[in-house]
PDB file of C-alpha atoms in Angstrom:
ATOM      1  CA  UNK A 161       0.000   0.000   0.000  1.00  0.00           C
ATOM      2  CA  UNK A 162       1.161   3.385  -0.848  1.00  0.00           C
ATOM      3  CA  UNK A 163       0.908   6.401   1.958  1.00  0.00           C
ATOM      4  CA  UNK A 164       0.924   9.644   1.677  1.00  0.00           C
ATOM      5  CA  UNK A 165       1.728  12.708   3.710  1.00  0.00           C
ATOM      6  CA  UNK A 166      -2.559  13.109   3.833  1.00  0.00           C
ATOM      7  CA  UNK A 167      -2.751   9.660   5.803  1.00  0.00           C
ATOM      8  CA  UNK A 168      -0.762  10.696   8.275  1.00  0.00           C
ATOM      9  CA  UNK A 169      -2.790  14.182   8.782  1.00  0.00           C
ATOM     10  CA  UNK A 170      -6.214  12.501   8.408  1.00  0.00           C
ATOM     11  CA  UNK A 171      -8.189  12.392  11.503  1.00  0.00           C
ATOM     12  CA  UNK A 172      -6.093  15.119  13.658  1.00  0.00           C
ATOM     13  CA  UNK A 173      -6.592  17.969  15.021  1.00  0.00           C
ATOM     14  CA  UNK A 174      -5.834  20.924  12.244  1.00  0.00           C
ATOM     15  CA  UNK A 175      -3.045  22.109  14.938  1.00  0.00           C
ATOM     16  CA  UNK A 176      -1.004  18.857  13.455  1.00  0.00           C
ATOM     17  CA  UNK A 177      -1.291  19.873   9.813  1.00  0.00           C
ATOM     18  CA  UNK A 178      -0.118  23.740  10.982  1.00  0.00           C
ATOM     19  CA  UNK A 179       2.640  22.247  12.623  1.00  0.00           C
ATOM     20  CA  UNK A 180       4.138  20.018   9.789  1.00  0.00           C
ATOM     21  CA  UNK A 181       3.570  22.525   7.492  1.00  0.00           C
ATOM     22  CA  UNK A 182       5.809  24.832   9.452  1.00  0.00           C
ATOM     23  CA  UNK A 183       8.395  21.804   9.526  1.00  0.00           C
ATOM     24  CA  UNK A 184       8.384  21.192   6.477  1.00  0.00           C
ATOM     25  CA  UNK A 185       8.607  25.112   4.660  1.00  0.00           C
ATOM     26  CA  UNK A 186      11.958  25.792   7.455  1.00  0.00           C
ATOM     27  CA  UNK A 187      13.367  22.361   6.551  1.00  0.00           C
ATOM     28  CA  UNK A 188      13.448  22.889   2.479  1.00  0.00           C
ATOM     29  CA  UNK A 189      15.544  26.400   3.627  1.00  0.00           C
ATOM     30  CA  UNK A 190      18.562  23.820   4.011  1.00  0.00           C
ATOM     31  CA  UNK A 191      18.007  22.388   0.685  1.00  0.00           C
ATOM     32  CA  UNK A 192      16.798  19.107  -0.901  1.00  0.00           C
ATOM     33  CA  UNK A 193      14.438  17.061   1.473  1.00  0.00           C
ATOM     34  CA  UNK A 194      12.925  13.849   0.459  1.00  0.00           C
ATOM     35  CA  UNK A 195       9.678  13.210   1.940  1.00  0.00           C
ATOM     36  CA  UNK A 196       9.031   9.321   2.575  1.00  0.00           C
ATOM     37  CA  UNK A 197       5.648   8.487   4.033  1.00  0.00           C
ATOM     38  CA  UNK A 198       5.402   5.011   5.579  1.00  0.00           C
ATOM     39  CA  UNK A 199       2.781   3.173   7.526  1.00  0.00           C
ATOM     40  CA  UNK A 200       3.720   4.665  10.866  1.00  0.00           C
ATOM     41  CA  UNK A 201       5.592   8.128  10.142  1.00  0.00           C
ATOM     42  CA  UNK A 202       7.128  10.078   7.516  1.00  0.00           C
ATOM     43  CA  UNK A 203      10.753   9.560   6.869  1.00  0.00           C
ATOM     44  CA  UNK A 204      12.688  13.273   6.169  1.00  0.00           C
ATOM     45  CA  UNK A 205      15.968  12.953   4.015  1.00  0.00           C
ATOM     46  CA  UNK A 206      18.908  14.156   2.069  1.00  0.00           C
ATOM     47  CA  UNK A 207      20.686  11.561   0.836  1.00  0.00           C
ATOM     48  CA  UNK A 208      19.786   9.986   3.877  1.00  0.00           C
ATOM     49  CA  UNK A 209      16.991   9.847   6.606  1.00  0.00           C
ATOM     50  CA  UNK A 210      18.042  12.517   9.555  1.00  0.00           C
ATOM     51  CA  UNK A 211      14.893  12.797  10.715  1.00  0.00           C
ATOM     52  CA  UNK A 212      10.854  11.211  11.228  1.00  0.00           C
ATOM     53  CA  UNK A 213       7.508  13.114  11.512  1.00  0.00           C
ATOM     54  CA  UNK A 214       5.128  10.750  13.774  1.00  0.00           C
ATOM     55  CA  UNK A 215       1.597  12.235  14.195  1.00  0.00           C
ATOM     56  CA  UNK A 216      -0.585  11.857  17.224  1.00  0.00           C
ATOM     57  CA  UNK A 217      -4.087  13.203  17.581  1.00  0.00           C
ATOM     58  CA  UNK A 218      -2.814  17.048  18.982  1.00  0.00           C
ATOM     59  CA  UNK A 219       1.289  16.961  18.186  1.00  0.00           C
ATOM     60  CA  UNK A 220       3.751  15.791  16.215  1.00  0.00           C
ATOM     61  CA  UNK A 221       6.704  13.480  17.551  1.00  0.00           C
ATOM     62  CA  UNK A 222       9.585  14.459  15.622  1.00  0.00           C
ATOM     63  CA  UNK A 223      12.538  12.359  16.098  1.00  0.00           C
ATOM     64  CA  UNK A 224      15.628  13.344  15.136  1.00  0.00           C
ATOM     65  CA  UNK A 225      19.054  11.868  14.501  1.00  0.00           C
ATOM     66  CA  UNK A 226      22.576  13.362  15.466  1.00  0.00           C
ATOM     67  CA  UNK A 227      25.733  12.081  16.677  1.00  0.00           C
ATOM     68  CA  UNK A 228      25.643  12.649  20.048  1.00  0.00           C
ATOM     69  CA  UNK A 229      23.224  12.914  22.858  1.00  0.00           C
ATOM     70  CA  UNK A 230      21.237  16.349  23.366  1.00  0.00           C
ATOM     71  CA  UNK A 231      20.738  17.484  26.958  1.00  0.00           C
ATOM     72  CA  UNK A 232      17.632  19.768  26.451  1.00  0.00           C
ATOM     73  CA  UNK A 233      14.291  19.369  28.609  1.00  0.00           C
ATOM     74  CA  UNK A 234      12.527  19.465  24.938  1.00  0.00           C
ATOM     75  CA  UNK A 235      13.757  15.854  25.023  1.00  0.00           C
ATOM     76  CA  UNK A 236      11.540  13.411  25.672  1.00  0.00           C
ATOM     77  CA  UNK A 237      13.332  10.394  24.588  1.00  0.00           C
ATOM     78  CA  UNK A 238      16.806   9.118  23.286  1.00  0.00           C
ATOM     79  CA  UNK A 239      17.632   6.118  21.719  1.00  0.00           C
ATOM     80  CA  UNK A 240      20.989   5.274  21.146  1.00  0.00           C
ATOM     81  CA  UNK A 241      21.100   3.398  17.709  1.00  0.00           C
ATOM     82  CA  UNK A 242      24.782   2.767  16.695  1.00  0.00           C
ATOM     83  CA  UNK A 243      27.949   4.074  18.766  1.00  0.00           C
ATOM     84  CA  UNK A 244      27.436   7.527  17.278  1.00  0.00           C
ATOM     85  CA  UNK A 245      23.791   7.311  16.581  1.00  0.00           C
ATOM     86  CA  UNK A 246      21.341   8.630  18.696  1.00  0.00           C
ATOM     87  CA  UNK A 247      17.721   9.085  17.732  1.00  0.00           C
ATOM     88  CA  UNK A 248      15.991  12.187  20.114  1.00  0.00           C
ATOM     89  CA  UNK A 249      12.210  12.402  20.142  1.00  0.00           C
ATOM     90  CA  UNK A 250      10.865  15.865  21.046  1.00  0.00           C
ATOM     91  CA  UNK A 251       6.820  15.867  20.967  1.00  0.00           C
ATOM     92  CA  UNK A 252       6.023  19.346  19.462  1.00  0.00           C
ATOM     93  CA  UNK A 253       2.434  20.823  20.430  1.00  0.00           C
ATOM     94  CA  UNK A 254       2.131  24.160  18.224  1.00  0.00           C
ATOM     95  CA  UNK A 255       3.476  25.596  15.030  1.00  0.00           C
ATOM     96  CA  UNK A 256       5.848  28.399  17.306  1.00  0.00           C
ATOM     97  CA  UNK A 257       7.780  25.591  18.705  1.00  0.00           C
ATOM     98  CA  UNK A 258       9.779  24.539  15.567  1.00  0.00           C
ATOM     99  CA  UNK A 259      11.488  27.422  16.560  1.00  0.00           C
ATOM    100  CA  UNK A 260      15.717  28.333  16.456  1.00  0.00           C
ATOM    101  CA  UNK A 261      16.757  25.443  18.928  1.00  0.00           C
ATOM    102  CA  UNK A 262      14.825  22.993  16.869  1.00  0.00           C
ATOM    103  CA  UNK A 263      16.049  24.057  13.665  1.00  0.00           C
ATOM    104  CA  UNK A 264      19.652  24.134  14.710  1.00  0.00           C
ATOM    105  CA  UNK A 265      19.225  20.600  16.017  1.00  0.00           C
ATOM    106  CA  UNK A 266      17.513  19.864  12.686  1.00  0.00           C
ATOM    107  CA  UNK A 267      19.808  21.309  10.460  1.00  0.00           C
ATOM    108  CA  UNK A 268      23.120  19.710  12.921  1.00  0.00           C
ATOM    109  CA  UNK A 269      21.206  15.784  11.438  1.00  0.00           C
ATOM    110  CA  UNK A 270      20.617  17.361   7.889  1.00  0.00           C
ATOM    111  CA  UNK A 271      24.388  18.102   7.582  1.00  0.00           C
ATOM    112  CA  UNK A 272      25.503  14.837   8.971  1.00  0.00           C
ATOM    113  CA  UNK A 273      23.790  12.768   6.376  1.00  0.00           C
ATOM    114  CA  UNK A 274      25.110  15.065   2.986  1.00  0.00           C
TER     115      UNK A 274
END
């Protein structure tokens, strides 16, 4: 079965759709992103995934992968995934909170994966 970006917006709150959109319009300032639904989230990529978009009902779990633990409250969860892989999970609620931190953190797994 094929999914799209509209499968994984269906049935949320229009908060969720405000927030990706946001994501998604600062992300494509770094460059090139490919967009890969899936069954369970969206994969976000260069030439390789650095990030995932997992919708909920209200927010948007976006995890995202760097080299190195983060030590931020925004942090909800970190999985270490190789010796210098670590995959963060910060749960945003509203469109203002892809805001400079974020960003930085986003663009810091963006670069990684040229």
């Amino acid at each position: 079965m094929e999914y799209s970006e509209l499968n994984h917006l269906e049935n949320r709150e229009p908060v969720v759709a405000k927030i990706y959109e946001k994501l998604i319009e600062e992300l494509h300032k770094f460059g090139p992103v490919k967009i890969e639904p899936k069954k369970t989230s969206i994969h976000l990529g260069n030439r390789f995934g650095f990030a995932g978009v997992y919708t909920q009902k209200k927010a948007i779990n976006l995890e995202v992968h760097l080299n190195h633990r983060l030590n931020s409250t925004r942090v909800s969860k970190v999985e270490q995934a190789s010796a210098n892989r670590f995959h963060h999970t910060i749960k945003l609620n509203a469109p203002g909170e892809v805001d400079d931190e974020l960003l930085g953190w986003l663009r810091e797994a963006y670069d990684l994966k040229k």
